[in-house]
Amino acid sequence: MGNTYYATPVPGAPLRLRIDFSRTIYADTYGGLRLAVVHPERGEIDAVALSFEDHGTFHRRDDATNTQPNTKQRGTFDKYHRPGRPPWEGAVTTGLRDAIEQYTAVWFPGAWTASAPSRPAGRTPRSTPVPPATRSGARVR
């Protein structure tokens, strides 16, 4: 439905998950996601806002363009974007995904299998060589 995503994490259960883009004070500018647990008869039961800034969604884009902290562009996207590209181009969604999984685990335990812990793309753990120790126990550089 437009910019809203609805899910039924537990088949047959009355609770639903609704995810929307959360607006900022600037027209047509979005600063995060709003997750809500909705009951068909009682309405919204709980909600949480997940900001793009707090979850590092646009940190690469903002750092590359030297977007200053506390400006309307940092950690947001708006309706203006390159033709044929989504407005959220360049988003790193691992932090948001982890936060969504944590939130849904509270309201819909066991509904989804949690994904493996996230790590930024292209980063692999590597062992660091340890310099040999001297007789006194101090390390040599």
mmCIF file of C-alpha atoms in Angstrom:
data_model
loop_
_atom_site.group_PDB
_atom_site.id
_atom_site.type_symbol
_atom_site.label_atom_id
_atom_site.label_comp_id
_atom_site.label_asym_id
_atom_site.label_seq_id
_atom_site.Cartn_x
_atom_site.Cartn_y
_atom_site.Cartn_z
ATOM 1 C CA MET A 1 0.000 0.000 0.000
ATOM 2 C CA GLY A 2 1.987 3.000 -1.198
ATOM 3 C CA ASN A 3 4.932 3.611 1.135
ATOM 4 C CA THR A 4 3.566 1.236 3.777
ATOM 5 C CA TYR A 5 4.521 -2.392 4.292
ATOM 6 C CA TYR A 6 2.169 -4.753 6.139
ATOM 7 C CA ALA A 7 3.143 -8.194 7.431
ATOM 8 C CA THR A 8 1.465 -11.026 9.286
ATOM 9 C CA PRO A 9 4.500 -12.567 10.984
ATOM 10 C CA VAL A 10 2.472 -15.274 12.739
ATOM 11 C CA PRO A 11 -0.102 -16.852 10.411
ATOM 12 C CA GLY A 12 -3.590 -16.827 11.911
ATOM 13 C CA ALA A 13 -2.635 -14.446 14.721
ATOM 14 C CA PRO A 14 -4.433 -11.092 14.945
ATOM 15 C CA LEU A 15 -1.332 -8.915 15.331
ATOM 16 C CA ARG A 16 0.153 -7.279 12.246
ATOM 17 C CA LEU A 17 3.389 -5.394 11.654
ATOM 18 C CA ARG A 18 3.197 -2.098 9.777
ATOM 19 C CA ILE A 19 6.314 -0.309 8.520
ATOM 20 C CA ASP A 20 6.203 3.243 7.133
ATOM 21 C CA PHE A 21 8.795 5.849 6.322
ATOM 22 C CA SER A 22 8.891 8.400 9.131
ATOM 23 C CA ARG A 23 8.664 12.002 8.033
ATOM 24 C CA THR A 24 10.853 14.840 9.223
ATOM 25 C CA ILE A 25 9.832 18.465 9.754
ATOM 26 C CA TYR A 26 10.870 19.118 6.143
ATOM 27 C CA ALA A 27 8.383 18.497 3.313
ATOM 28 C CA ASP A 28 8.834 15.210 1.435
ATOM 29 C CA THR A 29 11.871 14.253 3.534
ATOM 30 C CA TYR A 30 12.118 10.974 5.442
ATOM 31 C CA GLY A 31 14.388 10.332 8.395
ATOM 32 C CA GLY A 32 13.762 6.703 9.234
ATOM 33 C CA LEU A 33 11.258 3.928 9.559
ATOM 34 C CA ARG A 34 8.259 3.731 11.888
ATOM 35 C CA LEU A 35 7.312 0.229 12.976
ATOM 36 C CA ALA A 36 3.914 -0.406 14.551
ATOM 37 C CA VAL A 37 2.184 -3.469 15.924
ATOM 38 C CA VAL A 38 -1.471 -3.287 14.929
ATOM 39 C CA HIS A 39 -4.484 -5.261 16.125
ATOM 40 C CA PRO A 40 -7.489 -5.298 13.748
ATOM 41 C CA GLU A 41 -9.967 -4.386 16.511
ATOM 42 C CA ARG A 42 -7.847 -2.435 19.008
ATOM 43 C CA GLY A 43 -5.746 -0.509 16.518
ATOM 44 C CA GLU A 44 -2.125 0.389 17.113
ATOM 45 C CA ILE A 45 -0.725 -1.401 20.162
ATOM 46 C CA ASP A 46 2.907 -0.236 20.074
ATOM 47 C CA ALA A 47 5.197 1.742 17.801
ATOM 48 C CA VAL A 48 8.857 2.660 17.510
ATOM 49 C CA ALA A 49 10.756 5.052 15.245
ATOM 50 C CA LEU A 50 14.111 3.904 13.873
ATOM 51 C CA SER A 51 16.137 6.806 12.550
ATOM 52 C CA PHE A 52 18.426 6.401 9.561
ATOM 53 C CA GLU A 53 21.029 8.535 11.343
ATOM 54 C CA ASP A 54 21.098 6.353 14.472
ATOM 55 C CA HIS A 55 21.426 3.158 12.424
ATOM 56 C CA GLY A 56 24.108 4.418 10.001
ATOM 57 C CA THR A 57 21.878 3.953 6.954
ATOM 58 C CA PHE A 58 23.351 6.814 4.938
ATOM 59 C CA HIS A 59 26.703 7.285 6.691
ATOM 60 C CA ARG A 60 28.747 6.366 3.596
ATOM 61 C CA ARG A 61 26.790 8.703 1.337
ATOM 62 C CA ASP A 62 26.849 11.524 3.883
ATOM 63 C CA ASP A 63 30.561 11.133 4.607
ATOM 64 C CA ALA A 64 31.372 11.016 0.876
ATOM 65 C CA THR A 65 29.426 14.222 0.257
ATOM 66 C CA ASN A 66 30.681 15.887 3.461
ATOM 67 C CA THR A 67 27.123 16.407 4.680
ATOM 68 C CA GLN A 68 27.400 18.230 7.980
ATOM 69 C CA PRO A 69 25.817 16.846 11.173
ATOM 70 C CA ASN A 70 22.496 18.376 12.187
ATOM 71 C CA THR A 71 21.523 19.384 8.665
ATOM 72 C CA LYS A 72 18.274 18.336 7.025
ATOM 73 C CA GLN A 73 20.102 16.156 4.482
ATOM 74 C CA ARG A 74 22.201 14.038 6.863
ATOM 75 C CA GLY A 75 20.629 10.649 7.545
ATOM 76 C CA THR A 76 17.577 11.368 5.380
ATOM 77 C CA PHE A 77 16.277 11.030 1.850
ATOM 78 C CA ASP A 78 13.656 13.007 -0.011
ATOM 79 C CA LYS A 79 11.560 12.716 -3.149
ATOM 80 C CA TYR A 80 14.279 14.228 -5.339
ATOM 81 C CA HIS A 81 16.601 11.608 -6.787
ATOM 82 C CA ARG A 82 18.290 10.467 -9.976
ATOM 83 C CA PRO A 83 15.859 9.216 -12.644
ATOM 84 C CA GLY A 84 15.435 5.461 -12.553
ATOM 85 C CA ARG A 85 17.026 5.181 -9.097
ATOM 86 C CA PRO A 86 15.314 4.787 -5.725
ATOM 87 C CA PRO A 87 15.439 7.810 -3.415
ATOM 88 C CA TRP A 88 17.270 5.727 -0.808
ATOM 89 C CA GLU A 89 20.100 4.810 -3.188
ATOM 90 C CA GLY A 90 23.298 4.073 -1.274
ATOM 91 C CA ALA A 91 21.514 3.036 1.909
ATOM 92 C CA VAL A 92 23.274 0.515 4.141
ATOM 93 C CA THR A 93 20.417 -1.350 5.767
ATOM 94 C CA THR A 94 22.157 -3.812 8.080
ATOM 95 C CA GLY A 95 21.669 -1.637 11.185
ATOM 96 C CA LEU A 96 17.985 -1.120 10.406
ATOM 97 C CA ARG A 97 17.492 -4.795 9.671
ATOM 98 C CA ASP A 98 19.014 -5.762 13.004
ATOM 99 C CA ALA A 99 16.800 -3.251 14.844
ATOM 100 C CA ILE A 100 13.682 -4.494 13.038
ATOM 101 C CA GLU A 101 14.548 -8.086 13.930
ATOM 102 C CA GLN A 102 15.012 -7.124 17.592
ATOM 103 C CA TYR A 103 11.684 -5.296 17.699
ATOM 104 C CA THR A 104 9.746 -8.058 15.969
ATOM 105 C CA ALA A 105 11.316 -10.720 18.209
ATOM 106 C CA VAL A 106 9.591 -9.048 21.169
ATOM 107 C CA TRP A 107 6.118 -8.960 19.581
ATOM 108 C CA PHE A 108 6.355 -12.018 17.330
ATOM 109 C CA PRO A 109 8.733 -14.450 19.081
ATOM 110 C CA GLY A 110 9.861 -17.272 16.842
ATOM 111 C CA ALA A 111 8.073 -15.827 13.801
ATOM 112 C CA TRP A 112 11.269 -15.453 11.773
ATOM 113 C CA THR A 113 14.612 -17.054 12.008
ATOM 114 C CA ALA A 114 17.045 -14.327 12.915
ATOM 115 C CA SER A 115 19.661 -13.712 10.284
ATOM 116 C CA ALA A 116 23.322 -14.082 11.010
ATOM 117 C CA PRO A 117 24.831 -11.121 12.860
ATOM 118 C CA SER A 118 25.491 -8.433 10.325
ATOM 119 C CA ARG A 119 28.850 -7.096 9.326
ATOM 120 C CA PRO A 120 29.486 -4.273 6.860
ATOM 121 C CA ALA A 121 29.861 -5.554 3.306
ATOM 122 C CA GLY A 122 33.384 -6.339 2.241
ATOM 123 C CA ARG A 123 34.684 -6.591 5.794
ATOM 124 C CA THR A 124 36.131 -9.920 6.815
ATOM 125 C CA PRO A 125 37.675 -10.665 10.191
ATOM 126 C CA ARG A 126 41.388 -11.132 9.894
ATOM 127 C CA SER A 127 43.901 -12.279 12.453
ATOM 128 C CA THR A 128 46.484 -9.712 13.433
ATOM 129 C CA PRO A 129 50.046 -10.999 13.719
ATOM 130 C CA VAL A 130 51.452 -10.710 17.209
ATOM 131 C CA PRO A 131 55.076 -9.566 17.456
ATOM 132 C CA PRO A 132 57.399 -11.986 19.263
ATOM 133 C CA ALA A 133 57.975 -11.396 22.961
ATOM 134 C CA THR A 134 61.450 -10.663 24.382
ATOM 135 C CA ARG A 135 62.884 -12.419 27.412
ATOM 136 C CA SER A 136 61.584 -9.750 29.765
ATOM 137 C CA GLY A 137 58.079 -10.264 28.423
ATOM 138 C CA ALA A 138 57.994 -6.903 26.676
ATOM 139 C CA ARG A 139 57.018 -6.971 23.027
ATOM 140 C CA VAL A 140 59.460 -5.994 20.310
ATOM 141 C CA ARG A 141 58.354 -3.499 17.656
#
